mmCIF file of C-alpha atoms in Angstrom:
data_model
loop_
_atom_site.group_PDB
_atom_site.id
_atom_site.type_symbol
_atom_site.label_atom_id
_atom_site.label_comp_id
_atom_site.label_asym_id
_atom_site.label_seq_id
_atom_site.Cartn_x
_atom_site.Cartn_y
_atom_site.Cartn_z
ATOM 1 C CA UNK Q 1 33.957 -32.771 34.118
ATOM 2 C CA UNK Q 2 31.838 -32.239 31.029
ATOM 3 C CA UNK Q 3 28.576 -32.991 32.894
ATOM 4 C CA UNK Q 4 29.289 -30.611 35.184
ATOM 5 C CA UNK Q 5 29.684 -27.481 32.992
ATOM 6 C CA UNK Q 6 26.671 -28.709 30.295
ATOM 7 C CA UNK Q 7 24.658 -28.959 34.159
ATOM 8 C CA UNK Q 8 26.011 -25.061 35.288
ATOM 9 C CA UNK Q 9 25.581 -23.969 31.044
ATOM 10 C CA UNK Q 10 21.635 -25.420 31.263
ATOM 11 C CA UNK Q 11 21.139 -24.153 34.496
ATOM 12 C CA UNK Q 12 22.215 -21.079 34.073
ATOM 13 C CA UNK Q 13 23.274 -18.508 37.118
ATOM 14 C CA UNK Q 14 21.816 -19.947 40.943
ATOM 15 C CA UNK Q 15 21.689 -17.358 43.082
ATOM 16 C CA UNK Q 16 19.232 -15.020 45.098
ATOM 17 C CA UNK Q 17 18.571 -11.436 43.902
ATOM 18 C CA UNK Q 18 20.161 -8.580 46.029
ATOM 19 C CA UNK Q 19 18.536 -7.424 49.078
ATOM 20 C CA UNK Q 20 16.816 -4.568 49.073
ATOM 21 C CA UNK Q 21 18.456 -0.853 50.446
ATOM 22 C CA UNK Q 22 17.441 -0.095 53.537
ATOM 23 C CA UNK Q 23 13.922 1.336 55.003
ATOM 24 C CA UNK Q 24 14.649 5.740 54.534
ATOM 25 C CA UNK Q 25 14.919 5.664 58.499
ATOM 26 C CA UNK Q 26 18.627 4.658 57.992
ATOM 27 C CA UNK Q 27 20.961 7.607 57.941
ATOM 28 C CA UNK Q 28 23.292 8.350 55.384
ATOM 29 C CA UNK Q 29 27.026 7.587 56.645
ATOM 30 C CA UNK Q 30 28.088 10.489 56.587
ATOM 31 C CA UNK Q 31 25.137 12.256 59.075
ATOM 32 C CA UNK Q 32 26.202 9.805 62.014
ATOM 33 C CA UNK Q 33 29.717 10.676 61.611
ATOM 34 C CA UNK Q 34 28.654 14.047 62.007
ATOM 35 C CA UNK Q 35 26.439 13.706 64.943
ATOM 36 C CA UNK Q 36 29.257 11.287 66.691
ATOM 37 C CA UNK Q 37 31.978 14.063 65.923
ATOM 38 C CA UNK Q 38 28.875 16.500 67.430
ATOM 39 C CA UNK Q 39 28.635 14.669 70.996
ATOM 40 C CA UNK Q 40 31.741 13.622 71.526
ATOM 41 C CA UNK Q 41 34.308 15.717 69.421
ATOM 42 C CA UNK Q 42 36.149 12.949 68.013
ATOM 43 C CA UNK Q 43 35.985 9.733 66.669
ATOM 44 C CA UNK Q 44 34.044 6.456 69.158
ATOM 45 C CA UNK Q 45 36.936 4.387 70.349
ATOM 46 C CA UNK Q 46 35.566 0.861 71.347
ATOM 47 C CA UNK Q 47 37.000 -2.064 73.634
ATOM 48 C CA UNK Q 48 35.672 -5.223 72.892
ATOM 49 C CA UNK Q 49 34.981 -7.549 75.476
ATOM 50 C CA UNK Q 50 34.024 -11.677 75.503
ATOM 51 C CA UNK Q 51 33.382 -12.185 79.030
ATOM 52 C CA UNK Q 52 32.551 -15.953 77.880
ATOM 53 C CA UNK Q 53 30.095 -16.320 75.564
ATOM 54 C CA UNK Q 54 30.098 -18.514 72.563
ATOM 55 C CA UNK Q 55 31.198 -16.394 70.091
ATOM 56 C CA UNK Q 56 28.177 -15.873 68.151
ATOM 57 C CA UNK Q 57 27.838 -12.206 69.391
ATOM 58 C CA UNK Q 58 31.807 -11.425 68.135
ATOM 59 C CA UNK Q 59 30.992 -12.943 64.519
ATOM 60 C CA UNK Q 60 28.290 -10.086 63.907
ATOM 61 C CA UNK Q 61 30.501 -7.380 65.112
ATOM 62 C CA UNK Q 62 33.621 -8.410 63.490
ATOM 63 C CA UNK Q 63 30.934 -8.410 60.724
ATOM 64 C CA UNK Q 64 30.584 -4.644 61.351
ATOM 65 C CA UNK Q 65 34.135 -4.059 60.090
ATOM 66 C CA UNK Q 66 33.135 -5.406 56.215
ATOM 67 C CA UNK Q 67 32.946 -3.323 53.731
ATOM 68 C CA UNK Q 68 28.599 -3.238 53.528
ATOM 69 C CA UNK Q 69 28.405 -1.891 57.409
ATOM 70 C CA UNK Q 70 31.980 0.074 57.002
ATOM 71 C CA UNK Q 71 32.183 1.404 60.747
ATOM 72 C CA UNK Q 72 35.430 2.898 60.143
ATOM 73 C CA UNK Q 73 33.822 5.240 57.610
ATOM 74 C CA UNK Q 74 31.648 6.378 60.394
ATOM 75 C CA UNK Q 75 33.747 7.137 62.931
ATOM 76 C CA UNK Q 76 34.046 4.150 64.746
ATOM 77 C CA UNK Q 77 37.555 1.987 65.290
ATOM 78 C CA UNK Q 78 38.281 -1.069 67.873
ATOM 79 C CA UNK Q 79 40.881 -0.173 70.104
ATOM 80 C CA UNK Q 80 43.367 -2.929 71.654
ATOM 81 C CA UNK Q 81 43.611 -1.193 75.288
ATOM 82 C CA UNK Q 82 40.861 0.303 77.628
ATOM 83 C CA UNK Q 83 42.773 3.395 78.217
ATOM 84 C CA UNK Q 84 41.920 4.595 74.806
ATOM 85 C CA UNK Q 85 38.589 2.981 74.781
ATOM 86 C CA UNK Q 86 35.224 5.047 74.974
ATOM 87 C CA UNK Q 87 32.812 2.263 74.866
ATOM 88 C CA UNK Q 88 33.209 -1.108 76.198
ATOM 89 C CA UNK Q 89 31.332 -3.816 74.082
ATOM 90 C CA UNK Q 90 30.811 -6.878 76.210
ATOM 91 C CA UNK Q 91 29.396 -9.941 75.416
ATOM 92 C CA UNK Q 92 28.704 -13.023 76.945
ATOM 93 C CA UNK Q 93 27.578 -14.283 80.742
ATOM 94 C CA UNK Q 94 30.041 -13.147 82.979
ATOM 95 C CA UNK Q 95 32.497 -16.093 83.763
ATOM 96 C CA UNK Q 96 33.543 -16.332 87.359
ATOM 97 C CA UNK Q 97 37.295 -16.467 85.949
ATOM 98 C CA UNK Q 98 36.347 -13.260 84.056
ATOM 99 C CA UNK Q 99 34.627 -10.763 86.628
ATOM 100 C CA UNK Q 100 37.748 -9.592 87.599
ATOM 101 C CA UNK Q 101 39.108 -8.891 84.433
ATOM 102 C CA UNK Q 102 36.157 -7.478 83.498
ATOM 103 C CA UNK Q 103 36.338 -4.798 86.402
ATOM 104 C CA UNK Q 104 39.793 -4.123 85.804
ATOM 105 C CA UNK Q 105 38.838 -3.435 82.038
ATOM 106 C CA UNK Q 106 35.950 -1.087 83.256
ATOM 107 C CA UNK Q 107 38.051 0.273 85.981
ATOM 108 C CA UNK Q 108 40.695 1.183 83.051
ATOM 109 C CA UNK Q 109 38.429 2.766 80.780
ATOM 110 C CA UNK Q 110 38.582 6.653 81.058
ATOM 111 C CA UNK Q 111 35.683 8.280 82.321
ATOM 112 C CA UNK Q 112 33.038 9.400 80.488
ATOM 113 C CA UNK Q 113 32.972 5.655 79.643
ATOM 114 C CA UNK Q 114 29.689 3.863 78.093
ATOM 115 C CA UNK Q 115 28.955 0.025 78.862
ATOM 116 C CA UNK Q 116 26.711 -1.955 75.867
ATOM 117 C CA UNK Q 117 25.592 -5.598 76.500
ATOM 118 C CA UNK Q 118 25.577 -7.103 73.500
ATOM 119 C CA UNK Q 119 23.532 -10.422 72.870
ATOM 120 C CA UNK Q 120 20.854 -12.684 75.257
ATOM 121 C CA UNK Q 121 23.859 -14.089 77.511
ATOM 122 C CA UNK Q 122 25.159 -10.242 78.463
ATOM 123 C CA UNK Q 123 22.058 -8.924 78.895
ATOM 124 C CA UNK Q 124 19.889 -11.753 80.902
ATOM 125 C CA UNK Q 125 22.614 -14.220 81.758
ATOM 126 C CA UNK Q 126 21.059 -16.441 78.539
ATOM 127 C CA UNK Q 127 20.811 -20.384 79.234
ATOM 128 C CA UNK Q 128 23.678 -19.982 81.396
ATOM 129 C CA UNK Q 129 21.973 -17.366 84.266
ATOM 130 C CA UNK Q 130 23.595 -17.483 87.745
ATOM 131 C CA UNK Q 131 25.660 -20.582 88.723
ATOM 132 C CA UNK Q 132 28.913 -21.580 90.304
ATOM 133 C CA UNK Q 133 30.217 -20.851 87.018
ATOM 134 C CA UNK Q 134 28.508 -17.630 85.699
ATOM 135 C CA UNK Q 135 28.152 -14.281 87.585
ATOM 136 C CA UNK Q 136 25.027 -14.198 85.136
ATOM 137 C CA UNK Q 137 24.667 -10.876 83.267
ATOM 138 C CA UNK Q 138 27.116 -8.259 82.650
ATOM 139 C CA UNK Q 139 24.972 -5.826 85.044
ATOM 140 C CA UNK Q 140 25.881 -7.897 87.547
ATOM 141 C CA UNK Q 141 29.502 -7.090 87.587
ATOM 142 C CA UNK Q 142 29.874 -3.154 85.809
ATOM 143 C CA UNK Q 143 27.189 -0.795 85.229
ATOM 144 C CA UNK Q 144 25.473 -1.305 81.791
ATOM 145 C CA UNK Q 145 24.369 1.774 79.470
ATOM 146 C CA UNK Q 146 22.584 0.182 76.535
ATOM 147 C CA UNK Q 147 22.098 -3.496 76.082
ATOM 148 C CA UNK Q 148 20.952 -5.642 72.654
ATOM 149 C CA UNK Q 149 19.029 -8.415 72.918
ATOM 150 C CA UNK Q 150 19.192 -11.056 70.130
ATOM 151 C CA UNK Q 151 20.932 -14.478 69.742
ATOM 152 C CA UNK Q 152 23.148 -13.335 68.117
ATOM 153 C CA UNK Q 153 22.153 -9.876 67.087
ATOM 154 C CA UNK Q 154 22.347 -8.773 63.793
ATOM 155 C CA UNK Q 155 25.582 -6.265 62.913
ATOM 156 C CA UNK Q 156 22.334 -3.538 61.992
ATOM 157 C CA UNK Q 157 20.720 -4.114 65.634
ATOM 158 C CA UNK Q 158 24.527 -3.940 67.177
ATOM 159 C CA UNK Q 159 25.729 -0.447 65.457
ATOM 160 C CA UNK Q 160 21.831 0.834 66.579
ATOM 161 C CA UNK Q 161 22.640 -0.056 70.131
ATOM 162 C CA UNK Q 162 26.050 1.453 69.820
ATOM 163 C CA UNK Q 163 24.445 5.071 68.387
ATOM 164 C CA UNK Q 164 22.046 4.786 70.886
ATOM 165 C CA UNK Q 165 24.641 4.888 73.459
ATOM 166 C CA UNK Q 166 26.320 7.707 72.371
ATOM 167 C CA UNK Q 167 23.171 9.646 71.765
ATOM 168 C CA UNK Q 168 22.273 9.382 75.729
ATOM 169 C CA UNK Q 169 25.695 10.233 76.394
ATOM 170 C CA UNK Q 170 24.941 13.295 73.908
ATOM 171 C CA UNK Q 171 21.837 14.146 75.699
ATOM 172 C CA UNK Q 172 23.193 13.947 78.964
ATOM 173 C CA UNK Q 173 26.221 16.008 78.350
ATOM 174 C CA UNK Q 174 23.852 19.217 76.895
ATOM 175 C CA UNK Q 175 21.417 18.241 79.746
#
């Protein structure tokens, strides 16, 4: 046991310095809470969807809910049912056992709903494409709004997708 703290005591602290803030393009929290109250008048209400994938893509947005990407703080809450759902976040190939769940969920969502794709598997099909297995990419089986590509994506490329949803909502609704 002694070794070990006259090792940590010589050693001193291991670790790697803080990263950096952000590039200036990223707005301040609360501006997209504003423009998210703007276009759609109340807070985003999203339904998250694994239609099979690995579970890569629902580790970086669970990691949205942490305290350094705070979602909540901007608006933006997970919702258990469709039916209070504005945006359905769906990630992985498209299971044959799951299209039909996945319509239903889609079919349940009130309208105006948005779609995103999130990850390689939702948007292309990934390794897994078209099989007797896979309906392939989420396209395939409900219309698709916005998709993120990445393996997984990072949480910063996944809440960019998601405000670049509702901004082509916005701009269709004043269109």
């Amino acid at each position: 046991m002694w070794h070990i703290l006259k090792y940590v005591a010589r050693r001193g602290q291991v670790a790697e310095p803080p990263p950096e803030p952000a590039a200036s393009s990223a707005q301040p929290a609360h501006a997209i809470h504003d423009e998210i109250l703007a276009i759609l008048g109340r807070a985003l209400t999203i339904r998250e969807v694994d239609a099979g994938s690995c579970n890569g893509c629902e580790l970086e947005i669970n990691a949205l809910n942490n305290p350094y990407y705070n979602i909540e703080g901007l608006g933006i809450r997970f919702v258990a049912s469709p039916r209070h759902a504005d945006m359905l976040l769906v990630t992985g190939p498209v299971t044959r056992n799951m299209a039909v769940a996945l319509r239903r969920t889609y079919d349940a969502t009130p309208a105006p709903k948005l779609v995103v794709a999130v990850g390689e598997c939702a948007c292309t099909g990934g390794i897994f494409g078209e099989s007797y297995a896979s309906c392939g990419r989420v396209s395939n089986v409900i219309p698709v709004d916005v998709t993120i590509p990445g393996c997984p994506p990072p949480p910063a490329d996944i809440l960019a997708g998601i405000l670049a949803a509702v901004r082509a909502r916005g701009s269709s609704v004043t269109a």
